[in-house]
PDB file of C-alpha atoms in Angstrom:
ATOM      1  CA  ASP A   1     205.362  75.410 108.162  1.00 92.00           C
ATOM      2  CA  GLN A   2     206.555  78.537 109.978  1.00 93.00           C
ATOM      3  CA  LYS A   3     203.202  80.177 109.249  1.00 92.00           C
ATOM      4  CA  GLY A   4     201.226  77.293 110.728  1.00 87.00           C
ATOM      5  CA  ARG A   5     200.052  75.990 107.379  1.00 91.00           C
ATOM      6  CA  LEU A   6     200.028  72.459 105.991  1.00 90.00           C
ATOM      7  CA  VAL A   7     199.497  71.749 102.309  1.00 91.00           C
ATOM      8  CA  PHE A   8     198.652  68.253 101.136  1.00 89.00           C
ATOM      9  CA  SER A   9     197.001  66.676  98.089  1.00 90.00           C
ATOM     10  CA  LEU A  10     194.620  63.809  97.410  1.00 88.00           C
ATOM     11  CA  LEU A  11     194.171  61.764  94.248  1.00 90.00           C
ATOM     12  CA  ALA A  12     190.640  62.473  93.038  1.00 89.00           C
ATOM     13  CA  ASP A  13     190.073  59.093  91.372  1.00 90.00           C
ATOM     14  CA  ILE A  14     186.361  58.346  90.873  1.00 92.00           C
ATOM     15  CA  ALA A  15     186.747  56.163  87.802  1.00 88.00           C
ATOM     16  CA  GLU A  16     184.730  53.388  89.450  1.00 90.00           C
ATOM     17  CA  GLN A  17     181.868  55.755  90.311  1.00 91.00           C
ATOM     18  CA  LYS A  18     179.009  56.516  87.921  1.00 90.00           C
ATOM     19  CA  GLN A  19     178.295  59.989  89.331  1.00 93.00           C
ATOM     20  CA  SER A  20     180.193  62.956  90.700  1.00 95.00           C
ATOM     21  CA  GLN A  21     181.312  62.581  94.300  1.00 96.00           C
ATOM     22  CA  VAL A  22     181.829  64.831  97.309  1.00 96.00           C
ATOM     23  CA  TYR A  23     185.105  64.450  99.187  1.00 95.00           C
ATOM     24  CA  THR A  24     184.987  65.483 102.828  1.00 95.00           C
ATOM     25  CA  ILE A  25     188.356  66.323 104.382  1.00 94.00           C
ATOM     26  CA  GLU A  26     188.730  66.687 108.125  1.00 95.00           C
ATOM     27  CA  ALA A  27     191.838  67.789 110.017  1.00 94.00           C
ATOM     28  CA  SER A  28     192.423  67.716 113.771  1.00 95.00           C
ATOM     29  CA  VAL A  29     195.249  69.307 115.769  1.00 93.00           C
ATOM     30  CA  VAL A  30     196.181  68.770 119.423  1.00 94.00           C
ATOM     31  CA  ASP A  31     197.962  71.407 121.498  1.00 91.00           C
ATOM     32  CA  LEU A  32     200.339  70.941 124.418  1.00 91.00           C
ATOM     33  CA  ASN A  33     197.394  70.615 126.817  1.00 92.00           C
ATOM     34  CA  ASN A  34     195.862  67.800 124.739  1.00 92.00           C
ATOM     35  CA  GLN A  35     193.027  70.064 123.605  1.00 95.00           C
ATOM     36  CA  GLU A  36     191.829  68.963 120.183  1.00 95.00           C
ATOM     37  CA  VAL A  37     190.456  71.313 117.542  1.00 95.00           C
ATOM     38  CA  SER A  38     188.979  70.045 114.270  1.00 96.00           C
ATOM     39  CA  ALA A  39     187.823  71.538 111.008  1.00 95.00           C
ATOM     40  CA  ARG A  40     186.091  70.048 107.998  1.00 96.00           C
ATOM     41  CA  SER A  41     185.712  71.052 104.378  1.00 95.00           C
ATOM     42  CA  ALA A  42     184.130  69.464 101.313  1.00 95.00           C
ATOM     43  CA  ALA A  43     185.024  69.459  97.634  1.00 93.00           C
ATOM     44  CA  VAL A  44     183.001  68.273  94.642  1.00 95.00           C
ATOM     45  CA  ILE A  45     184.821  65.871  92.324  1.00 95.00           C
ATOM     46  CA  HIS A  46     183.094  66.222  88.965  1.00 96.00           C
ATOM     47  CA  LYS A  47     182.608  63.093  86.901  1.00 95.00           C
ATOM     48  CA  GLY A  48     183.086  65.105  83.717  1.00 95.00           C
ATOM     49  CA  THR A  49     183.311  68.634  82.373  1.00 96.00           C
ATOM     50  CA  PHE A  50     179.512  68.934  82.023  1.00 97.00           C
ATOM     51  CA  TYR A  51     176.228  67.761  83.512  1.00 97.00           C
ATOM     52  CA  ILE A  52     173.012  66.485  81.927  1.00 97.00           C
ATOM     53  CA  GLY A  53     169.565  67.568  83.102  1.00 97.00           C
ATOM     54  CA  LEU A  54     166.456  65.578  82.156  1.00 97.00           C
ATOM     55  CA  SER A  55     162.831  66.709  82.452  1.00 96.00           C
ATOM     56  CA  PRO A  56     159.954  64.660  80.991  1.00 97.00           C
ATOM     57  CA  LEU A  57     157.271  66.759  79.274  1.00 96.00           C
ATOM     58  CA  SER A  58     154.845  64.678  81.333  1.00 96.00           C
ATOM     59  CA  TYR A  59     155.576  62.183  84.095  1.00 97.00           C
ATOM     60  CA  VAL A  60     152.390  60.283  83.272  1.00 97.00           C
ATOM     61  CA  GLY A  61     151.668  58.685  79.910  1.00 96.00           C
ATOM     62  CA  THR A  62     149.574  56.039  78.171  1.00 95.00           C
ATOM     63  CA  ALA A  63     150.760  52.831  76.539  1.00 95.00           C
ATOM     64  CA  GLY A  64     151.074  53.247  72.774  1.00 95.00           C
ATOM     65  CA  LYS A  65     151.306  57.057  72.894  1.00 96.00           C
ATOM     66  CA  GLU A  66     154.613  58.879  72.467  1.00 97.00           C
ATOM     67  CA  MET A  67     156.302  60.394  75.510  1.00 97.00           C
ATOM     68  CA  LYS A  68     159.082  62.971  75.281  1.00 97.00           C
ATOM     69  CA  VAL A  69     161.828  64.186  77.584  1.00 97.00           C
ATOM     70  CA  ARG A  70     163.785  67.446  77.489  1.00 97.00           C
ATOM     71  CA  GLY A  71     167.535  67.376  77.967  1.00 97.00           C
ATOM     72  CA  ILE A  72     169.966  70.172  78.752  1.00 97.00           C
ATOM     73  CA  THR A  73     173.743  70.215  79.149  1.00 97.00           C
ATOM     74  CA  VAL A  74     175.667  72.694  81.294  1.00 97.00           C
ATOM     75  CA  ASP A  75     179.284  72.858  82.435  1.00 96.00           C
ATOM     76  CA  THR A  76     180.416  72.582  86.049  1.00 95.00           C
ATOM     77  CA  GLN A  77     179.716  76.309  86.546  1.00 94.00           C
ATOM     78  CA  GLY A  78     176.144  76.034  85.249  1.00 93.00           C
ATOM     79  CA  ILE A  79     176.913  77.649  81.893  1.00 95.00           C
ATOM     80  CA  THR A  80     175.177  76.105  78.881  1.00 95.00           C
ATOM     81  CA  ARG A  81     177.171  73.456  76.995  1.00 94.00           C
ATOM     82  CA  THR A  82     176.088  73.472  73.347  1.00 95.00           C
ATOM     83  CA  HIS A  83     176.292  70.888  70.541  1.00 96.00           C
ATOM     84  CA  GLN A  84     176.858  67.979  72.928  1.00 96.00           C
ATOM     85  CA  SER A  85     176.007  64.493  71.658  1.00 96.00           C
ATOM     86  CA  LEU A  86     173.884  62.362  73.968  1.00 97.00           C
ATOM     87  CA  GLU A  87     172.610  58.807  73.805  1.00 98.00           C
ATOM     88  CA  VAL A  88     169.178  58.437  75.387  1.00 98.00           C
ATOM     89  CA  VAL A  89     168.048  54.917  76.317  1.00 98.00           C
ATOM     90  CA  PHE A  90     164.508  54.163  77.478  1.00 98.00           C
ATOM     91  CA  TYR A  91     164.272  51.198  79.852  1.00 97.00           C
ATOM     92  CA  GLN A  92     161.181  49.347  80.994  1.00 96.00           C
ATOM     93  CA  HIS A  93     161.541  49.237  84.797  1.00 93.00           C
ATOM     94  CA  GLU A  94     159.867  45.904  85.601  1.00 92.00           C
ATOM     95  CA  TRP A  95     159.074  45.056  89.217  1.00 90.00           C
ATOM     96  CA  TYR A  96     158.829  41.493  90.503  1.00 89.00           C
ATOM     97  CA  SER A  97     157.108  41.425  93.888  1.00 88.00           C
ATOM     98  CA  VAL A  98     156.615  38.349  96.069  1.00 90.00           C
ATOM     99  CA  LYS A  99     155.702  37.782  99.708  1.00 88.00           C
ATOM    100  CA  GLU A 100     158.386  35.975 101.686  1.00 90.00           C
ATOM    101  CA  LYS A 101     158.333  34.666 105.220  1.00 89.00           C
ATOM    102  CA  ALA A 102     160.607  36.542 107.612  1.00 89.00           C
ATOM    103  CA  GLU A 103     162.295  35.390 110.826  1.00 89.00           C
ATOM    104  CA  ASP A 104     159.400  36.759 112.896  1.00 91.00           C
ATOM    105  CA  GLY A 105     157.017  34.396 111.101  1.00 89.00           C
ATOM    106  CA  ASN A 106     155.204  37.112 109.174  1.00 91.00           C
ATOM    107  CA  TYR A 107     155.141  37.529 105.403  1.00 91.00           C
ATOM    108  CA  TYR A 108     156.522  40.691 103.784  1.00 91.00           C
ATOM    109  CA  TRP A 109     156.749  41.962 100.241  1.00 89.00           C
ATOM    110  CA  THR A 110     160.175  41.823  98.612  1.00 91.00           C
ATOM    111  CA  ASN A 111     160.822  43.593  95.331  1.00 90.00           C
ATOM    112  CA  LYS A 112     163.320  42.978  92.586  1.00 92.00           C
ATOM    113  CA  VAL A 113     163.646  45.078  89.456  1.00 92.00           C
ATOM    114  CA  ARG A 114     164.847  44.401  85.929  1.00 93.00           C
ATOM    115  CA  ASP A 115     165.613  47.093  83.345  1.00 95.00           C
ATOM    116  CA  THR A 116     165.006  46.185  79.705  1.00 96.00           C
ATOM    117  CA  ALA A 117     165.902  48.641  76.936  1.00 97.00           C
ATOM    118  CA  VAL A 118     162.914  49.300  74.668  1.00 97.00           C
ATOM    119  CA  ALA A 119     164.201  52.275  72.627  1.00 97.00           C
ATOM    120  CA  THR A 120     167.400  54.248  71.985  1.00 97.00           C
ATOM    121  CA  GLU A 121     167.851  57.670  70.419  1.00 97.00           C
ATOM    122  CA  THR A 122     170.985  59.742  69.753  1.00 97.00           C
ATOM    123  CA  VAL A 123     170.504  63.514  69.972  1.00 97.00           C
ATOM    124  CA  LYS A 124     172.700  66.614  69.996  1.00 96.00           C
ATOM    125  CA  THR A 125     171.996  69.707  72.072  1.00 96.00           C
ATOM    126  CA  ASP A 126     171.311  72.891  70.116  1.00 96.00           C
ATOM    127  CA  ALA A 127     172.719  76.421  70.451  1.00 95.00           C
ATOM    128  CA  LEU A 128     170.843  76.753  73.755  1.00 95.00           C
ATOM    129  CA  GLY A 129     172.188  73.479  75.085  1.00 95.00           C
ATOM    130  CA  ARG A 130     168.804  71.763  74.742  1.00 97.00           C
ATOM    131  CA  ALA A 131     167.623  68.570  73.095  1.00 97.00           C
ATOM    132  CA  LEU A 132     164.416  66.560  72.834  1.00 97.00           C
ATOM    133  CA  ALA A 133     164.050  62.771  72.724  1.00 97.00           C
ATOM    134  CA  GLY A 134     161.007  60.521  72.688  1.00 97.00           C
ATOM    135  CA  PHE A 135     159.741  56.961  72.633  1.00 97.00           C
ATOM    136  CA  VAL A 136     156.462  55.044  72.508  1.00 97.00           C
ATOM    137  CA  PRO A 137     155.969  52.878  75.640  1.00 96.00           C
ATOM    138  CA  PRO A 138     154.800  49.451  74.474  1.00 95.00           C
ATOM    139  CA  GLU A 139     152.876  48.721  77.695  1.00 94.00           C
ATOM    140  CA  GLY A 140     152.045  50.146  81.075  1.00 94.00           C
ATOM    141  CA  GLY A 141     154.433  50.420  83.991  1.00 95.00           C
ATOM    142  CA  MET A 142     157.423  52.420  85.123  1.00 96.00           C
ATOM    143  CA  TYR A 143     160.134  53.496  82.667  1.00 97.00           C
ATOM    144  CA  LYS A 144     163.653  54.708  83.357  1.00 97.00           C
ATOM    145  CA  ILE A 145     165.211  57.231  80.967  1.00 98.00           C
ATOM    146  CA  VAL A 146     169.023  57.339  80.938  1.00 97.00           C
ATOM    147  CA  ALA A 147     171.044  59.917  78.983  1.00 98.00           C
ATOM    148  CA  THR A 148     174.820  59.545  78.597  1.00 97.00           C
ATOM    149  CA  GLY A 149     177.523  61.610  76.926  1.00 97.00           C
ATOM    150  CA  LEU A 150     181.318  61.806  76.731  1.00 96.00           C
ATOM    151  CA  ASP A 151     183.375  64.879  77.569  1.00 95.00           C
ATOM    152  CA  VAL A 152     186.668  65.868  75.903  1.00 94.00           C
ATOM    153  CA  TYR A 153     188.558  63.494  78.226  1.00 93.00           C
ATOM    154  CA  GLU A 154     186.302  60.532  77.357  1.00 93.00           C
ATOM    155  CA  ASN A 155     184.665  60.647  80.784  1.00 93.00           C
ATOM    156  CA  GLU A 156     181.124  59.259  80.678  1.00 95.00           C
ATOM    157  CA  VAL A 157     178.491  61.592  82.111  1.00 96.00           C
ATOM    158  CA  ARG A 158     174.990  60.311  82.785  1.00 95.00           C
ATOM    159  CA  SER A 159     171.635  61.335  84.174  1.00 96.00           C
ATOM    160  CA  ALA A 160     168.327  59.535  84.695  1.00 97.00           C
ATOM    161  CA  ALA A 161     164.617  60.295  85.068  1.00 97.00           C
ATOM    162  CA  TYR A 162     161.476  58.197  85.493  1.00 97.00           C
ATOM    163  CA  VAL A 163     158.011  58.218  83.924  1.00 97.00           C
ATOM    164  CA  TRP A 164     154.863  56.199  84.651  1.00 96.00           C
ATOM    165  CA  VAL A 165     152.553  54.717  82.007  1.00 96.00           C
ATOM    166  CA  SER A 166     148.944  53.550  82.338  1.00 94.00           C
ATOM    167  CA  ASP A 167     147.508  50.616  80.416  1.00 93.00           C
ATOM    168  CA  ARG A 168     144.273  48.683  79.976  1.00 89.00           C
ATOM    169  CA  GLU A 169     146.128  45.537  81.042  1.00 91.00           C
ATOM    170  CA  PHE A 170     147.232  44.750  84.607  1.00 91.00           C
ATOM    171  CA  VAL A 171     150.500  46.449  85.627  1.00 92.00           C
ATOM    172  CA  ASN A 172     152.734  44.920  88.289  1.00 89.00           C
ATOM    173  CA  TRP A 173     153.669  47.964  90.362  1.00 91.00           C
ATOM    174  CA  ARG A 174     156.165  47.831  93.225  1.00 89.00           C
ATOM    175  CA  ARG A 175     154.465  46.506  96.367  1.00 87.00           C
ATOM    176  CA  GLU A 176     155.087  48.009  99.792  1.00 86.00           C
ATOM    177  CA  ASN A 177     154.433  46.673 103.291  1.00 87.00           C
ATOM    178  CA  THR A 178     152.799  49.913 104.445  1.00 85.00           C
ATOM    179  CA  ASP A 179     149.411  49.475 102.712  1.00 82.00           C
ATOM    180  CA  ARG A 180     150.092  52.701 100.858  1.00 87.00           C
ATOM    181  CA  ILE A 181     150.333  53.632  97.182  1.00 89.00           C
ATOM    182  CA  GLU A 182     152.185  56.559  95.666  1.00 91.00           C
ATOM    183  CA  LEU A 183     150.028  58.738  93.418  1.00 95.00           C
ATOM    184  CA  ILE A 184     151.920  60.143  90.414  1.00 96.00           C
ATOM    185  CA  ALA A 185     151.173  63.623  89.042  1.00 96.00           C
ATOM    186  CA  ASP A 186     152.065  64.447  85.447  1.00 96.00           C
ATOM    187  CA  LYS A 187     153.733  67.749  86.484  1.00 94.00           C
ATOM    188  CA  LYS A 188     155.516  69.205  89.508  1.00 92.00           C
ATOM    189  CA  SER A 189     153.316  72.307  89.741  1.00 95.00           C
ATOM    190  CA  TYR A 190     150.184  73.790  88.154  1.00 96.00           C
ATOM    191  CA  ARG A 191     148.465  77.096  87.508  1.00 96.00           C
ATOM    192  CA  PRO A 192     144.738  77.773  88.043  1.00 95.00           C
ATOM    193  CA  GLY A 193     142.809  76.677  84.973  1.00 96.00           C
ATOM    194  CA  GLU A 194     145.129  73.756  84.184  1.00 97.00           C
ATOM    195  CA  THR A 195     144.172  70.121  84.652  1.00 97.00           C
ATOM    196  CA  ALA A 196     146.325  67.734  86.652  1.00 96.00           C
ATOM    197  CA  GLN A 197     146.574  64.142  85.490  1.00 96.00           C
ATOM    198  CA  ILE A 198     147.002  61.783  88.426  1.00 96.00           C
ATOM    199  CA  LEU A 199     148.018  58.145  87.950  1.00 96.00           C
ATOM    200  CA  ILE A 200     146.692  55.661  90.523  1.00 95.00           C
ATOM    201  CA  PRO A 201     149.085  52.650  90.682  1.00 94.00           C
ATOM    202  CA  SER A 202     146.644  50.339  92.456  1.00 91.00           C
ATOM    203  CA  PRO A 203     147.835  46.869  93.525  1.00 88.00           C
ATOM    204  CA  TYR A 204     144.404  45.326  92.872  1.00 89.00           C
ATOM    205  CA  GLN A 205     143.464  43.525  89.690  1.00 87.00           C
ATOM    206  CA  GLY A 206     140.078  44.160  88.117  1.00 87.00           C
ATOM    207  CA  ALA A 207     137.445  46.745  89.009  1.00 90.00           C
ATOM    208  CA  THR A 208     137.702  48.365  92.449  1.00 93.00           C
ATOM    209  CA  THR A 209     136.019  51.151  94.399  1.00 95.00           C
ATOM    210  CA  ALA A 210     138.096  54.092  95.605  1.00 95.00           C
ATOM    211  CA  LEU A 211     137.519  57.155  97.765  1.00 96.00           C
ATOM    212  CA  LEU A 212     139.010  60.373  96.357  1.00 96.00           C
ATOM    213  CA  THR A 213     139.577  63.420  98.566  1.00 97.00           C
ATOM    214  CA  ILE A 214     141.064  66.821  97.794  1.00 96.00           C
ATOM    215  CA  GLU A 215     142.144  68.511 100.988  1.00 96.00           C
ATOM    216  CA  ARG A 216     144.163  71.181 102.734  1.00 94.00           C
ATOM    217  CA  GLY A 217     143.511  71.586 106.443  1.00 92.00           C
ATOM    218  CA  HIS A 218     140.089  70.055 105.846  1.00 94.00           C
ATOM    219  CA  ILE A 219     138.380  68.135 103.041  1.00 96.00           C
ATOM    220  CA  LEU A 220     137.585  70.449 100.115  1.00 94.00           C
ATOM    221  CA  GLU A 221     136.009  67.790  97.911  1.00 94.00           C
ATOM    222  CA  HIS A 222     135.335  64.066  97.984  1.00 96.00           C
ATOM    223  CA  ARG A 223     133.767  61.489  95.712  1.00 95.00           C
ATOM    224  CA  ILE A 224     133.563  57.751  95.131  1.00 97.00           C
ATOM    225  CA  LEU A 225     135.319  56.363  92.053  1.00 94.00           C
ATOM    226  CA  GLN A 226     134.985  53.104  90.167  1.00 94.00           C
ATOM    227  CA  LEU A 227     138.426  52.071  88.919  1.00 93.00           C
ATOM    228  CA  GLU A 228     138.330  49.702  85.960  1.00 91.00           C
ATOM    229  CA  GLY A 229     142.039  48.843  86.098  1.00 90.00           C
ATOM    230  CA  ASN A 230     145.089  49.255  88.311  1.00 92.00           C
ATOM    231  CA  SER A 231     146.647  52.157  86.399  1.00 93.00           C
ATOM    232  CA  GLU A 232     143.736  54.563  86.038  1.00 93.00           C
ATOM    233  CA  GLN A 233     144.323  58.260  85.337  1.00 94.00           C
ATOM    234  CA  LEU A 234     142.290  60.994  87.003  1.00 94.00           C
ATOM    235  CA  ASP A 235     141.771  64.521  85.667  1.00 95.00           C
ATOM    236  CA  ILE A 236     141.767  67.094  88.476  1.00 95.00           C
ATOM    237  CA  PRO A 237     140.893  70.673  87.341  1.00 96.00           C
ATOM    238  CA  ILE A 238     143.058  73.147  89.258  1.00 96.00           C
ATOM    239  CA  LEU A 239     140.889  75.836  90.856  1.00 95.00           C
ATOM    240  CA  PRO A 240     142.095  79.250  92.098  1.00 95.00           C
ATOM    241  CA  ASP A 241     141.033  78.187  95.604  1.00 92.00           C
ATOM    242  CA  TYR A 242     143.661  75.431  95.514  1.00 94.00           C
ATOM    243  CA  ALA A 243     146.511  77.959  95.821  1.00 93.00           C
ATOM    244  CA  PRO A 244     149.069  77.671  97.299  1.00 94.00           C
ATOM    245  CA  ASN A 245     148.727  73.863  97.437  1.00 95.00           C
ATOM    246  CA  VAL A 246     146.326  70.952  97.902  1.00 95.00           C
ATOM    247  CA  PHE A 247     146.656  67.260  98.644  1.00 95.00           C
ATOM    248  CA  VAL A 248     145.005  64.582  96.513  1.00 95.00           C
ATOM    249  CA  SER A 249     144.354  61.286  98.274  1.00 95.00           C
TER     250      SER A 249
END
């Protein structure tokens, strides 16, 4: 217009998307000398009028023992949303790993996953916007926790979290081509005096020998372990000397 401004609108339709989206809008103008100037801005398109946060009480559990997850609901401004109904479904995240021959003639692991619902619970957040749900994992492996709820416009809002479960029986963990395994800690952080539970998702069946090191800059501690299964849990006492962080290998 006469003030050099252009106003336009976009239809924010994310009905086919399961999560909120970010729209990036870029505009470019060219002057009489063919000099181009561009600017970019972004806008969040919320899937619903609230969000769900999930936090397992422990990321590591044992088959046959109850595991619980905390839930919280907040609006798009981060303010607590109270008395919101949520459906929490616990899925067994089963990996199927096979070695297949590639074009270069070598064999590589390929992984497929199947989610099977093993438990469902309906909860409602309290006056603080919080709720608690739980299930008993029937066997070892990885589990996916999905919470869903509807806002006032019938938009479905969802969130997911994962937990890992040890078992006496063999667990088919996801196989990688890097000869590496991902150790799973039961919490994100610890204080001195606490004990960290570390799950070792080993790919080997039966008893195996493992080297454990605790390190930061150099090796602080090491020992040889005898693993009886492929989902053993280790207890690592957290010492004051471990601050601010250590690495367990």
